[in-house]
mmCIF file of C-alpha atoms in Angstrom:
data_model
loop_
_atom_site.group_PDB
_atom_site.id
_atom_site.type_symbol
_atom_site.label_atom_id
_atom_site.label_comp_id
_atom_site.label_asym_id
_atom_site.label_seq_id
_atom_site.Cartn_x
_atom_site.Cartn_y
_atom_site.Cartn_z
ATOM 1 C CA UNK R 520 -110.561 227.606 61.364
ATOM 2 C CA UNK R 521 -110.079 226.703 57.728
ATOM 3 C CA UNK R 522 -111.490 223.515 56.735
ATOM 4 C CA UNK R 523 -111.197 221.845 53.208
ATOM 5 C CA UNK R 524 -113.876 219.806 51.841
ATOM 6 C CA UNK R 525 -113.339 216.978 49.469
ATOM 7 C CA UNK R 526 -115.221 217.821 46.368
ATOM 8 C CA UNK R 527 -113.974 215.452 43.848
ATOM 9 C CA UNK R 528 -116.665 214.273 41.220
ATOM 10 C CA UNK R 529 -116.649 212.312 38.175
ATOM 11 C CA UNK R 530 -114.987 213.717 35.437
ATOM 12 C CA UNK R 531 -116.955 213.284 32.781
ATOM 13 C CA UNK R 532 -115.182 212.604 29.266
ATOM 14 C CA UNK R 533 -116.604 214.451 26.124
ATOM 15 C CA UNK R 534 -115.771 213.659 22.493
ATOM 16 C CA UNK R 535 -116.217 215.388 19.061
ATOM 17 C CA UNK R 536 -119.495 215.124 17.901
ATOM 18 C CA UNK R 537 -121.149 214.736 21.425
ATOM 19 C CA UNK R 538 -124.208 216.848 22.359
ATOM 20 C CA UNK R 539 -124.037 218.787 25.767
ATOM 21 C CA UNK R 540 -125.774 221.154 27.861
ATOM 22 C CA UNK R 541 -123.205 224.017 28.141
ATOM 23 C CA UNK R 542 -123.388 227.155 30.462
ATOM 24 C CA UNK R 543 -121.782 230.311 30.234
ATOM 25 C CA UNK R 544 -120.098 231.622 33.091
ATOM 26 C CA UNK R 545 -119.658 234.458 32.786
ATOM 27 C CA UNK R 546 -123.803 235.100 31.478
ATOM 28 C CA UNK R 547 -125.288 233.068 34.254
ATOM 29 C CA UNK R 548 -122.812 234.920 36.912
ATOM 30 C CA UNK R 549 -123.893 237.980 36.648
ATOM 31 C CA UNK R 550 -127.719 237.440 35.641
ATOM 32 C CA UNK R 551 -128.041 237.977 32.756
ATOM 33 C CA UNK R 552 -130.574 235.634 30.224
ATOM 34 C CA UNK R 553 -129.731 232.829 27.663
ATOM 35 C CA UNK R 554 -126.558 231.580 29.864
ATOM 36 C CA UNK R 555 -127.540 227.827 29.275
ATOM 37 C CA UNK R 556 -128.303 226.428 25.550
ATOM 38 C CA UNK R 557 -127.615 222.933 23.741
ATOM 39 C CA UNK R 558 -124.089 222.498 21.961
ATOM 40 C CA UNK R 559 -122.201 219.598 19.869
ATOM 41 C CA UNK R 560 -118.327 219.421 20.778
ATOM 42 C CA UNK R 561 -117.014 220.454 16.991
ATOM 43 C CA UNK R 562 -112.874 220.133 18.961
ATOM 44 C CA UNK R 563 -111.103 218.384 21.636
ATOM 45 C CA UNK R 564 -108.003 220.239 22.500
ATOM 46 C CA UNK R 565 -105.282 218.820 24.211
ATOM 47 C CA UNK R 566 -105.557 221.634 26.469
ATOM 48 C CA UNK R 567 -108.818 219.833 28.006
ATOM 49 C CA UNK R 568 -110.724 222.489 26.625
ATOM 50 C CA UNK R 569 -113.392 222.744 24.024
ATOM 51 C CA UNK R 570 -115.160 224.396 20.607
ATOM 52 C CA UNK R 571 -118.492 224.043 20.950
ATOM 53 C CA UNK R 572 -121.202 225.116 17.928
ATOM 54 C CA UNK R 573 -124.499 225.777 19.514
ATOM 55 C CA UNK R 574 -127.728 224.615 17.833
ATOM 56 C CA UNK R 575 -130.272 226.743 17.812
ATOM 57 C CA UNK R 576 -127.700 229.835 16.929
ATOM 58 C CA UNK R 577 -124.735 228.008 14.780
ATOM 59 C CA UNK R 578 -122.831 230.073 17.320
ATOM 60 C CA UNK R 579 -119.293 229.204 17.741
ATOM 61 C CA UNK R 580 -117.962 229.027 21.738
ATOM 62 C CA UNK R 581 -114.499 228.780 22.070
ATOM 63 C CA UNK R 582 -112.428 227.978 25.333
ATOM 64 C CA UNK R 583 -114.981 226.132 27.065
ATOM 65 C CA UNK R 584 -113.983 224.632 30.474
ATOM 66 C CA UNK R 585 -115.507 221.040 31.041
ATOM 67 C CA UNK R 586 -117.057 222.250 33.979
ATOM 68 C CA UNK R 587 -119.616 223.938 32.450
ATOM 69 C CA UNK R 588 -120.823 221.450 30.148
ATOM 70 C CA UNK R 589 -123.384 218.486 30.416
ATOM 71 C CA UNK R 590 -123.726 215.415 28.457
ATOM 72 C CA UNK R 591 -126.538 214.887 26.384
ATOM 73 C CA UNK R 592 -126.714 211.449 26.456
ATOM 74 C CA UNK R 593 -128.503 209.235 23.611
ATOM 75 C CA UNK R 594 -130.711 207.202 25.460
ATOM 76 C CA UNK R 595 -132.409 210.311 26.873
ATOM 77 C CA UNK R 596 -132.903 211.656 23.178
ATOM 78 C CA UNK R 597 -134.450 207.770 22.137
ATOM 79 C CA UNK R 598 -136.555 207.277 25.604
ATOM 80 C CA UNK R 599 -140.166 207.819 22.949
ATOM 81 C CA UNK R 600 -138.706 205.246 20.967
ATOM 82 C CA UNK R 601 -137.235 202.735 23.521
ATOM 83 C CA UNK R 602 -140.590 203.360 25.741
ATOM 84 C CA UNK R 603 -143.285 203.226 23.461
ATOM 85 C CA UNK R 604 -146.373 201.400 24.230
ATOM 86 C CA UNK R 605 -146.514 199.755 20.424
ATOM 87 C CA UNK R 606 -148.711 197.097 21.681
ATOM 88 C CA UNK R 607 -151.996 198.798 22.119
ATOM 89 C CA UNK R 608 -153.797 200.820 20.026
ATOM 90 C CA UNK R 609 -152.492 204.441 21.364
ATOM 91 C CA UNK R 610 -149.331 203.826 21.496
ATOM 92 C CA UNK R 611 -148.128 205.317 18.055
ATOM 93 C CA UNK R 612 -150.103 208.512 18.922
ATOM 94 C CA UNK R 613 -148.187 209.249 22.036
ATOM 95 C CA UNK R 614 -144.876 209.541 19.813
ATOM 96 C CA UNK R 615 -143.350 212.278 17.878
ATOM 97 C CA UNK R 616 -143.362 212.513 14.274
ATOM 98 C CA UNK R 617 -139.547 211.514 13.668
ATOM 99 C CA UNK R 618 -139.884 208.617 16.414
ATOM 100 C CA UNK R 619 -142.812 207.569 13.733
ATOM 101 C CA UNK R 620 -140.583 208.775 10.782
ATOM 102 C CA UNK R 621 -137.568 206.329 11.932
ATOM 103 C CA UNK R 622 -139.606 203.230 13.000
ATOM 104 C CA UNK R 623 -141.539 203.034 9.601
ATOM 105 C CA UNK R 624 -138.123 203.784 7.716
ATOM 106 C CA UNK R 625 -136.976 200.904 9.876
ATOM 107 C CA UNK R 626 -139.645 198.601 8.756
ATOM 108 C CA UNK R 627 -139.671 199.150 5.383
ATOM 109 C CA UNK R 628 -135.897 198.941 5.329
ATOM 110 C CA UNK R 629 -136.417 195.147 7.011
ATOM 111 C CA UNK R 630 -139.537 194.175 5.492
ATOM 112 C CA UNK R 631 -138.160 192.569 2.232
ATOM 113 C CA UNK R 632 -134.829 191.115 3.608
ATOM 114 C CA UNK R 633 -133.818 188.656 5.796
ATOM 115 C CA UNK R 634 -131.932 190.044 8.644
ATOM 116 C CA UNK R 635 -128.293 189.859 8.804
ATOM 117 C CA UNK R 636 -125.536 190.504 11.530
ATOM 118 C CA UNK R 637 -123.599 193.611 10.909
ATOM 119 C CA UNK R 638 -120.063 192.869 8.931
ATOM 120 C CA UNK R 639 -117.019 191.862 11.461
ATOM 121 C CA UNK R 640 -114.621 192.789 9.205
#
């Protein structure tokens, strides 16, 4: 007997300039290495299909099914930043250098000025 399981999921939406986790098909399939790598969506096609650059090649991947792809979210990229301990004295050391890099850009960007809501316009 035939039975048909429900396997509907989230669909996730992806737009240009996103970071994902994309895997190849047709690599992981049939074994071989390298099948799974970081991309940025460079197209949206109205197809619901993708053109993907990967970043450690420059790589171009055409055709890509949203199935096989992964957001990268942001807040996984920031966690250092959002979760450092900045209140005791190993905090700062426990960061990478561009967390460090973009919180003393930061402060020396506010340091000197009063701080202002963004423009509404």
């Amino acid at each position: 007997m035939f039975t048909q399981h429900n396997t509907s999921t989230v669909k996730t939406v992806f737009q240009q300039g996103d970071f994902v986790l994309y895997r190849d098909p047709a690599r992981f399939w049939t074994g071989k290495p390298d099948h799974t790598f970081v991309c940025r969506i460079e197209t949206v096609w109205a197809t619901g299909t993708y053109t993907l650059t990967a970043l450690v090649t420059g790589n171009t991947v055409y055709d890509v099914r949203p199935d096989y792809m992964r957001l990268l979210p942001p807040v996984d990229a920031m966690r250092d930043i959002d979760t450092a301990p900045l209140n005791t004295g190993t905090g700062a050391d426990d960061m990478t250098a561009a967390a460090m890099a973009w919180l003393t850009q930061q402060q020396h960007a506010t340091a000197n000025r009063r701080p202002e809501l963004p423009d509404q316009s």
